[in-house]
Short mmCIF file of C-alpha atoms and ligand atoms in Angstrom, two decimals:
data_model
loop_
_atom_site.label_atom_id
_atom_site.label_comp_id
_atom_site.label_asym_id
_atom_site.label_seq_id
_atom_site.Cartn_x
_atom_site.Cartn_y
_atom_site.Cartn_z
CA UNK X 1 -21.11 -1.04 -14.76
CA UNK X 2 -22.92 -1.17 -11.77
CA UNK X 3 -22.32 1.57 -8.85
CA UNK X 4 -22.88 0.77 -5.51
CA UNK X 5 -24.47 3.08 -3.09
CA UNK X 6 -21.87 4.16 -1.22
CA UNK X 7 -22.09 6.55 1.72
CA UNK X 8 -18.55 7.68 1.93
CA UNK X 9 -17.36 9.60 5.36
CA UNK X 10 -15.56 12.46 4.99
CA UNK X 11 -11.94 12.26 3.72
CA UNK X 12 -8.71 15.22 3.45
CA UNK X 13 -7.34 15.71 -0.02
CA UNK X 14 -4.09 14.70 0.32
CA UNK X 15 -3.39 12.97 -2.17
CA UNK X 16 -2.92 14.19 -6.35
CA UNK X 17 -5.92 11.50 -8.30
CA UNK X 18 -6.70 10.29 -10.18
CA UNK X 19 -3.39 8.66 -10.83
CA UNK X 20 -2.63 8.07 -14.67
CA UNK X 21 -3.29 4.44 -15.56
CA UNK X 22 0.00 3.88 -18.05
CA UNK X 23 -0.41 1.16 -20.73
CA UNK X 24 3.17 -0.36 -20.99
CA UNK X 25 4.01 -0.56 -24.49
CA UNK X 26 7.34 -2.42 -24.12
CA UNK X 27 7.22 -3.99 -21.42
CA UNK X 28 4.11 -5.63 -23.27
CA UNK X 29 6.13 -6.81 -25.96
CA UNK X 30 8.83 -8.02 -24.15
CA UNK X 31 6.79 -10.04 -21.21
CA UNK X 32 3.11 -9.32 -22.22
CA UNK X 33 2.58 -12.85 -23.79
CA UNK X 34 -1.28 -12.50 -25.18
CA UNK X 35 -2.12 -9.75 -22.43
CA UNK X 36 -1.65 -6.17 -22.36
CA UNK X 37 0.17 -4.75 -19.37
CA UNK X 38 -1.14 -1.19 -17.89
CA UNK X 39 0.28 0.24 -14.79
CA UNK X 40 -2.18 2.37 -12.35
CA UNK X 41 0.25 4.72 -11.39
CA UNK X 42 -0.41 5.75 -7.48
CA UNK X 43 3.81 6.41 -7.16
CA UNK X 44 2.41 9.57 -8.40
CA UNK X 45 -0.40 10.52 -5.24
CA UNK X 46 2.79 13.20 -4.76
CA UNK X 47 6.33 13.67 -3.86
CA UNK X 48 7.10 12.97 -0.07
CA UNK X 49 3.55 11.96 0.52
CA UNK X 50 3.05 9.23 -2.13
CA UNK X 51 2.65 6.04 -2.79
CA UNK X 52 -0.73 4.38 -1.63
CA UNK X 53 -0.64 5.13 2.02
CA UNK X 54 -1.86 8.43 1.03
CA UNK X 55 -5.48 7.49 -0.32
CA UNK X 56 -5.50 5.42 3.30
CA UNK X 57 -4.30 8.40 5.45
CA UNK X 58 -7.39 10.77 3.72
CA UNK X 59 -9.74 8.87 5.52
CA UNK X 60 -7.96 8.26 8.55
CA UNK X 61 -7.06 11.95 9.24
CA UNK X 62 -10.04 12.72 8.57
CA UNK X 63 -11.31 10.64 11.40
CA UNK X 64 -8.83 11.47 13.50
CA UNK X 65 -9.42 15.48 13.36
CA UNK X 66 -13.75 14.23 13.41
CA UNK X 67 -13.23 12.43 16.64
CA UNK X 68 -11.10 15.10 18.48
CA UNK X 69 -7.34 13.52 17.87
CA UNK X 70 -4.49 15.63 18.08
CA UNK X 71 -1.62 13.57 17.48
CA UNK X 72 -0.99 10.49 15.50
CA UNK X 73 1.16 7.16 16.51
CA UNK X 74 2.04 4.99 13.95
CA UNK X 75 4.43 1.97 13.16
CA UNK X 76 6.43 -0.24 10.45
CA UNK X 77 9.65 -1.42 9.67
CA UNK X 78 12.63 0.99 9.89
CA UNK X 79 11.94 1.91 6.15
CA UNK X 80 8.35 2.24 6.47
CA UNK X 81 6.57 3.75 3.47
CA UNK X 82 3.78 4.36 5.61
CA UNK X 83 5.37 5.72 8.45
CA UNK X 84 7.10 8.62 6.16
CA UNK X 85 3.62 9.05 4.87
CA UNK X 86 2.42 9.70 7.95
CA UNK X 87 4.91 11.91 8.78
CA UNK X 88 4.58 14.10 5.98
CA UNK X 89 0.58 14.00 6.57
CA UNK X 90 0.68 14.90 9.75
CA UNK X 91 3.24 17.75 8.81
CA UNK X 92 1.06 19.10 6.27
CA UNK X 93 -1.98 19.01 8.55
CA UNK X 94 -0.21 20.16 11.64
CA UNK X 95 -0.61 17.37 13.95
CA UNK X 96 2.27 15.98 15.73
CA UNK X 97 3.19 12.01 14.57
CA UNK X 98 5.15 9.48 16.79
CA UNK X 99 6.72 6.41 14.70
CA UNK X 100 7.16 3.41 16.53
CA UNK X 101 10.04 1.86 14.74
CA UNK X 102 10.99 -1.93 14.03
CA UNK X 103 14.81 -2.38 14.47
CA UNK X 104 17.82 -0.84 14.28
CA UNK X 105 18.04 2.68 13.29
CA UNK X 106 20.97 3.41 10.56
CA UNK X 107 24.05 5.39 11.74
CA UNK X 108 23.12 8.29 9.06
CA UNK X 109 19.28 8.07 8.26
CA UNK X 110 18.98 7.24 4.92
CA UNK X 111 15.62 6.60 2.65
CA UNK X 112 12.40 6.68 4.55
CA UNK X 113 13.91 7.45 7.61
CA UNK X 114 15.98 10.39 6.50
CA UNK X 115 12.47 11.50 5.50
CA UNK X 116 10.51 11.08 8.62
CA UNK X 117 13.07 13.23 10.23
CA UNK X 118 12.81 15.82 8.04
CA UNK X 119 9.27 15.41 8.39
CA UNK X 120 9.70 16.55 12.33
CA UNK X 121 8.21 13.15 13.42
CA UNK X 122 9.30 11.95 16.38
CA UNK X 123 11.00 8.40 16.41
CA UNK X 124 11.24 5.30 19.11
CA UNK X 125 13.51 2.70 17.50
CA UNK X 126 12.99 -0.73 19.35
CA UNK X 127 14.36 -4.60 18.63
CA UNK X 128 13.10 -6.39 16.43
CA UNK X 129 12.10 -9.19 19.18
CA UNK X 130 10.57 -6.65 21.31
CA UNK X 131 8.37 -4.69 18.69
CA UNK X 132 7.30 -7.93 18.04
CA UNK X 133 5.97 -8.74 21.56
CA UNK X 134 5.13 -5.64 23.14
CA UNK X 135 3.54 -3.64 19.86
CA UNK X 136 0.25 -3.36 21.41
CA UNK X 137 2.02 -2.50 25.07
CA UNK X 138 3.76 0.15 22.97
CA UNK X 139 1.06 1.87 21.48
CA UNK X 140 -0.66 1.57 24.97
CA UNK X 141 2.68 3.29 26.73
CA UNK X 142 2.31 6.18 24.10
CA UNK X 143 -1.41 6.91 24.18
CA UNK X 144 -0.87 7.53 27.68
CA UNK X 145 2.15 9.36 27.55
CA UNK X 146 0.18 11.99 25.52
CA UNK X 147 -2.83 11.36 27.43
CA UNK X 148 -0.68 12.87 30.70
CA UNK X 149 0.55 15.81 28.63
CA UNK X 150 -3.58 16.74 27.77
CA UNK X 151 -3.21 15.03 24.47
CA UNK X 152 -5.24 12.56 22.62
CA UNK X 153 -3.35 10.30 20.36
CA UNK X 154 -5.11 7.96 17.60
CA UNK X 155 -3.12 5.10 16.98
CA UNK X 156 -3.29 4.16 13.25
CA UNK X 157 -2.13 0.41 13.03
CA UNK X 158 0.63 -0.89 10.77
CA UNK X 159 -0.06 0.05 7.09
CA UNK X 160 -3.12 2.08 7.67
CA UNK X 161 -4.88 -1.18 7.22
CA UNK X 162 -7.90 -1.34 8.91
CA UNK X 163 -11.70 -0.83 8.29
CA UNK X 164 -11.16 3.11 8.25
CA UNK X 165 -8.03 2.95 5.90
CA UNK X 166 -10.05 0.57 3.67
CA UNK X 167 -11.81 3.20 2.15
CA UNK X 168 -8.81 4.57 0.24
CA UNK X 169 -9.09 1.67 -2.08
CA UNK X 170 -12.83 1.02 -2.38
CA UNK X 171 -12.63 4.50 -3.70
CA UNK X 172 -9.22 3.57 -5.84
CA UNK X 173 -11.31 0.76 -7.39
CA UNK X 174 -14.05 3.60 -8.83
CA UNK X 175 -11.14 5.47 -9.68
CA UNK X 176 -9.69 2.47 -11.65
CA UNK X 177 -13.21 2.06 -13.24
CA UNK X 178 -13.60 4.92 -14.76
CA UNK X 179 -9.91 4.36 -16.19
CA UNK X 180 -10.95 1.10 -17.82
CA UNK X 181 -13.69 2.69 -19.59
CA UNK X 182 -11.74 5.15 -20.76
CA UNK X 183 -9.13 3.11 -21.67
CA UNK X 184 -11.79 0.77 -23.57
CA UNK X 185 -10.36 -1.97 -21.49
CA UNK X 186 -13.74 -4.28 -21.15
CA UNK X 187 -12.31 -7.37 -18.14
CA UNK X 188 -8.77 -7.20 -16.43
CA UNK X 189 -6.46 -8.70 -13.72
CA UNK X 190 -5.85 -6.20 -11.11
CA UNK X 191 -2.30 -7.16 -9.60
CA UNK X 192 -1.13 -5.29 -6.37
CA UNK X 193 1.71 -5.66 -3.69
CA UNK X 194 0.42 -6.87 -0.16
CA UNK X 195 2.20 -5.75 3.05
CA UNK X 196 -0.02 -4.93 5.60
CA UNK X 197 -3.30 -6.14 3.00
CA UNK X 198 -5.64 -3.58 3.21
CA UNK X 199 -4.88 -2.08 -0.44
CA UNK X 200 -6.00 -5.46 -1.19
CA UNK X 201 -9.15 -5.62 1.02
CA UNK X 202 -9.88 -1.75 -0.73
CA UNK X 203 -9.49 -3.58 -4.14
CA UNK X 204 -11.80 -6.63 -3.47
CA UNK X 205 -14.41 -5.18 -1.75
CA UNK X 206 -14.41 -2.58 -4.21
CA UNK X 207 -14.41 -4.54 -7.20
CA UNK X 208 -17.35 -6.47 -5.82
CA UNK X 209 -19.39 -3.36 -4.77
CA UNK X 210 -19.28 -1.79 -8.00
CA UNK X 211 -19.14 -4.92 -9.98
CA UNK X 212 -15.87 -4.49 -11.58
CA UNK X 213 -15.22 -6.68 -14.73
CA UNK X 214 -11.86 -7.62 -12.62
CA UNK X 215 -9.98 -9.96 -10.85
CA UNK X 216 -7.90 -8.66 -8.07
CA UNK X 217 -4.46 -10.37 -7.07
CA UNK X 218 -2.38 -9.64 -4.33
CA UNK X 219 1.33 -10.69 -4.12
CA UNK X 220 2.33 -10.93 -0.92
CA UNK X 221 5.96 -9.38 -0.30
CA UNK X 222 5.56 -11.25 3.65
CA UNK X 223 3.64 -13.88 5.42
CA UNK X 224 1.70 -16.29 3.55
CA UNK X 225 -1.16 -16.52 1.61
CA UNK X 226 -3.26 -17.56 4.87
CA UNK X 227 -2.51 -14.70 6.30
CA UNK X 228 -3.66 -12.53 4.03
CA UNK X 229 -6.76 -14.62 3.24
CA UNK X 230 -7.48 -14.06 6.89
CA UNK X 231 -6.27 -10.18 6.90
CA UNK X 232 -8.48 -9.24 4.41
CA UNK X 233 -11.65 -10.69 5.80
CA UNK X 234 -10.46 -8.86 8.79
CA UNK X 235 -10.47 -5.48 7.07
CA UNK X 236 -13.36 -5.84 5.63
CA UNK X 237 -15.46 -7.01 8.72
CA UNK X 238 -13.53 -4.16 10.64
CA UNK X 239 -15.11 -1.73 7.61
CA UNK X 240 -18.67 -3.66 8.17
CA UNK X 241 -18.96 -3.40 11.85
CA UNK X 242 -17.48 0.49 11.83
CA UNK X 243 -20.14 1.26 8.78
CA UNK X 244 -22.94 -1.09 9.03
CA UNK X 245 -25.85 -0.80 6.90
CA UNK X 246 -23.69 -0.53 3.71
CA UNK X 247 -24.32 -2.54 0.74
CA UNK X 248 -23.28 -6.49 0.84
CA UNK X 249 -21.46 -8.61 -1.90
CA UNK X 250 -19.19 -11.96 -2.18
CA UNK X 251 -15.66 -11.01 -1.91
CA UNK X 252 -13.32 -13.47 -3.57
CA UNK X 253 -10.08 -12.74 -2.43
CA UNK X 254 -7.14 -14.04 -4.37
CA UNK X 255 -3.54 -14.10 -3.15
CA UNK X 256 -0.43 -14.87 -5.31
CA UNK X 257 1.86 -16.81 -2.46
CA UNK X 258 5.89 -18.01 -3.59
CA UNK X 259 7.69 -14.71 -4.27
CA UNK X 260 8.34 -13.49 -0.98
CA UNK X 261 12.12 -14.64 -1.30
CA UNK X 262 14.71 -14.52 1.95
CA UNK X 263 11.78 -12.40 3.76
CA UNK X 264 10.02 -9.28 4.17
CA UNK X 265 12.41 -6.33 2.83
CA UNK X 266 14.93 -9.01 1.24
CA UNK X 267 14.86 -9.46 -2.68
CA UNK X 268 16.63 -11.57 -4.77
CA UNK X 269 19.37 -10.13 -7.74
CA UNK X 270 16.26 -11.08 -10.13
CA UNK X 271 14.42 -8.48 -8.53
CA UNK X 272 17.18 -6.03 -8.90
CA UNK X 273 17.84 -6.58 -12.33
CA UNK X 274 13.59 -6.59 -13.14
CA UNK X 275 13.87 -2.80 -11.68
CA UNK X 276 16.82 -1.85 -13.18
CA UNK X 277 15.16 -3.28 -17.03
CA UNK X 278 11.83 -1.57 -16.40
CA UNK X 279 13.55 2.06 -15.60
CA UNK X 280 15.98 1.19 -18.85
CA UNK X 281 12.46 0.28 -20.47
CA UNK X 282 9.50 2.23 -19.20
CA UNK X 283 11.15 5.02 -17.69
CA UNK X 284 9.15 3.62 -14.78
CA UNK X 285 10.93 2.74 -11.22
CA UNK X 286 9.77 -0.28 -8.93
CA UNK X 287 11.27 -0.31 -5.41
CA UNK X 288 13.33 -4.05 -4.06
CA UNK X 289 10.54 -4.45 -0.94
CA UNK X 290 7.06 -4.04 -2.30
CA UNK X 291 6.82 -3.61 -6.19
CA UNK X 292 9.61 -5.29 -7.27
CA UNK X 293 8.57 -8.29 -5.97
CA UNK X 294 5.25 -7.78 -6.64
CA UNK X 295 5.31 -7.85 -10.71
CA UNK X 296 8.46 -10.00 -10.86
CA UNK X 297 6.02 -12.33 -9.59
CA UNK X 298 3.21 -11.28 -11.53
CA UNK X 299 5.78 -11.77 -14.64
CA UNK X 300 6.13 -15.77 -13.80
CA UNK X 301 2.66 -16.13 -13.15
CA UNK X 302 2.03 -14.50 -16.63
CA UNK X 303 4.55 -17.37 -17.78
CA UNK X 304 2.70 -19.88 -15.94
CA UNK X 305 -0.53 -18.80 -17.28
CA UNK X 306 -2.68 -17.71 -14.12
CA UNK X 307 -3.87 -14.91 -15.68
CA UNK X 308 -5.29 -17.09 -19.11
CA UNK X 309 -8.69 -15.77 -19.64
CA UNK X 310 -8.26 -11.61 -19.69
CA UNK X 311 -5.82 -9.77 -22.02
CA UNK X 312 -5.32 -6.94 -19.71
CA UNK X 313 -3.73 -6.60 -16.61
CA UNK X 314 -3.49 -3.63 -14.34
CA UNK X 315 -0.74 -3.76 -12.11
CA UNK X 316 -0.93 -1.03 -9.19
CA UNK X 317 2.24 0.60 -8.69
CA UNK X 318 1.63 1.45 -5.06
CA UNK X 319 5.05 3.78 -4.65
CA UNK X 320 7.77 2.81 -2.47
CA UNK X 321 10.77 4.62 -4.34
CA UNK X 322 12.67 5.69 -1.59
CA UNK X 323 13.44 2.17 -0.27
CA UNK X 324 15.51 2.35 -2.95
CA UNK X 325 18.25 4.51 -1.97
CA UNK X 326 19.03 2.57 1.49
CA UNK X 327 19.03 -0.83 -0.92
CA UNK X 328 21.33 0.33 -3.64
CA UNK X 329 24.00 -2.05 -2.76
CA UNK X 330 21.67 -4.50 -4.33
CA UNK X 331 22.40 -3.71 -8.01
CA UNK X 332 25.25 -5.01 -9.86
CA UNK X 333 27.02 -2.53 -12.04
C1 PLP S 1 2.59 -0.57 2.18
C2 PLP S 1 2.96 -0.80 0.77
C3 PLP S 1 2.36 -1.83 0.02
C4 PLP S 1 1.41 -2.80 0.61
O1 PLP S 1 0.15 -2.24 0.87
P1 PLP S 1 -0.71 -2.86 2.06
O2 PLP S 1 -1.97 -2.10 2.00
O3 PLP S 1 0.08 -2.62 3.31
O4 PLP S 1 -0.87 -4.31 1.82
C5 PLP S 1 2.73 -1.97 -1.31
N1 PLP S 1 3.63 -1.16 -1.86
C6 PLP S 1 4.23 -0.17 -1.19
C7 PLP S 1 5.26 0.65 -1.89
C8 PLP S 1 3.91 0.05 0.15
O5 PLP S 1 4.52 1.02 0.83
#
């Protein structure tokens, strides 16, 4: 297996790796078909600061604290993985974080947002309709609000995804190598959620810098499958022009459109019941936004036979659990 020659910048170790990669010895039986089903477990990068935000936020507190920052602004969805993993990074580290917020906040903060609290991160809350317009305005507002105060404020865009974040999964993907080998597992499809798509950018340009024996998939959980074509190439050029001289490759970028359901954050009862089996089965918990959805969709597309060709597939569990909690109304007991 070919290793590229990387020149990696400096990162913080925040997160616990490598993560276990799981084969799934049931769940194979009972929805493997001819593959084998492994899961790459990054729910386990740590406790409050998990999921796979973390292996983003290395890099991009690392630049942050390199480039004189002092306090981070960040945004998402009320129930933001990444925002409460910002939080909680910026809380172990010290610096102050802002979360610009998508909607309405609960009555009693529950899930992620109970978190970010607890975190000490300060919150904005704005309409949906006007954190859709005025996001950029936002983050402009709140750079200079700290700017006035003698603070300088990096703002980290929404999912970490960008060409600094998209080191956290061009290093996952050597990470993931090494697994295989270890794991004797010779070609695989690589299956992950995308949200904000720069897991998936990490993935695919890492798969075709080291010459992976892999194909990587993302599901998207929002959007459409043109957007993330787009959004990856985006992440990727953004990594390019911010690193140049690096080593080149093809990227083939592959996106699994069809199972975003009602719409970001909304999952069907099949994706309720698909959690509740694989806890009954594996022991292992999906959450209804990202992961859920995610290999509930790669479980039809096994059905439909996309993934014909490889016996393995790696399915990267990218965290999420506590968008559980403010969901639990979904399951029917
Ligand atoms: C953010 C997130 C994703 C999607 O990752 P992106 O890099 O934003 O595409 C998947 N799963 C979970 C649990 C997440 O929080």
């Amino acid at each position: 297996m070919g290793c590229a020659d990387l020149d990696y910048p400096r990162k913080i170790e925040l997160a616990r790796t490598p993560t276990p990669l799981q084969y799934l010895e049931r769940a194979t039986a009972r929805w493997g078909g001819d593959h084998r089903l492994w899961i790459k477990r990054d729910d386990l990068t740590g406790c409050a600061l998990s999921g796979n935000k973390v292996r983003k936020l290395e890099y991009i507190t690392a630049y942050a604290q390199d480039h004189g920052y002092d306090t981070l602004i960040t945004c998402g969805g009320i129930q933001s993985n990444h925002c409460r993993a910002t939080a909680f990074a910026g809380a172990q580290l010290g610096m102050p974080v802002h979360l610009v917020l998508r909607g309405r906040p609960e009555r009693e903060p529950q899930g992620n947002l109970l978190l970010d609290h607890l975190a000490g991160a300060r919150v904005s809350c704005y309409p949906t309709a006007q954190y859709v317009e005025e996001l950029d305005a936002l983050f402009e507002q709140w750079q200079s609000y700290y700017a006035e105060q003698g603070r300088k404020a990096l703002a980290i865009p929404t999912g970490g995804s960008d060409g600094i974040g998209v080191w956290g999964y061009l290093s996952a993907a050597a990470e993931l190598a090494n697994d295989m080998q270890l794991a004797g597992i010779e070609q695989a499809h690589v299956v992950c959620a995308s949200g904000s798509g720069g897991t998936q950018a990490g993935l695919t340009l890492g798969a075709a810098l080291h010459r992976m024996p892999v194909s990587v998939w993302g599901v998207n959980v929002c959007d459409d499958e043109h957007y993330f074509l787009n959004k990856v190439a985006d992440d990727v050029a953004d990594w390019r022009s911010r690193y140049p001289g690096g080593p080149n490759a093809e990227l083939e970028t592959r996106v699994i459109d069809g199972y975003v359901g009602a719409g970001y954050g909304k999952a069907g009862p099949e994706v309720f019941e698909l959690i509740a089996e694989l806890g009954r089965l594996e022991g292992v918990l999906l959450d209804p936004v990202y992961t859920g959805k995610a290999f509930s969709g790669m479980l039809a597309e096994i059905e439909a036979g996309r993934f014909d060709g490889y016996r393995d597939i790696v399915f990267i569990h990218t965290g999420g659990v506590f968008g559980l909690f403010p969901q639990s109304g979904g399951f029917s007991w």
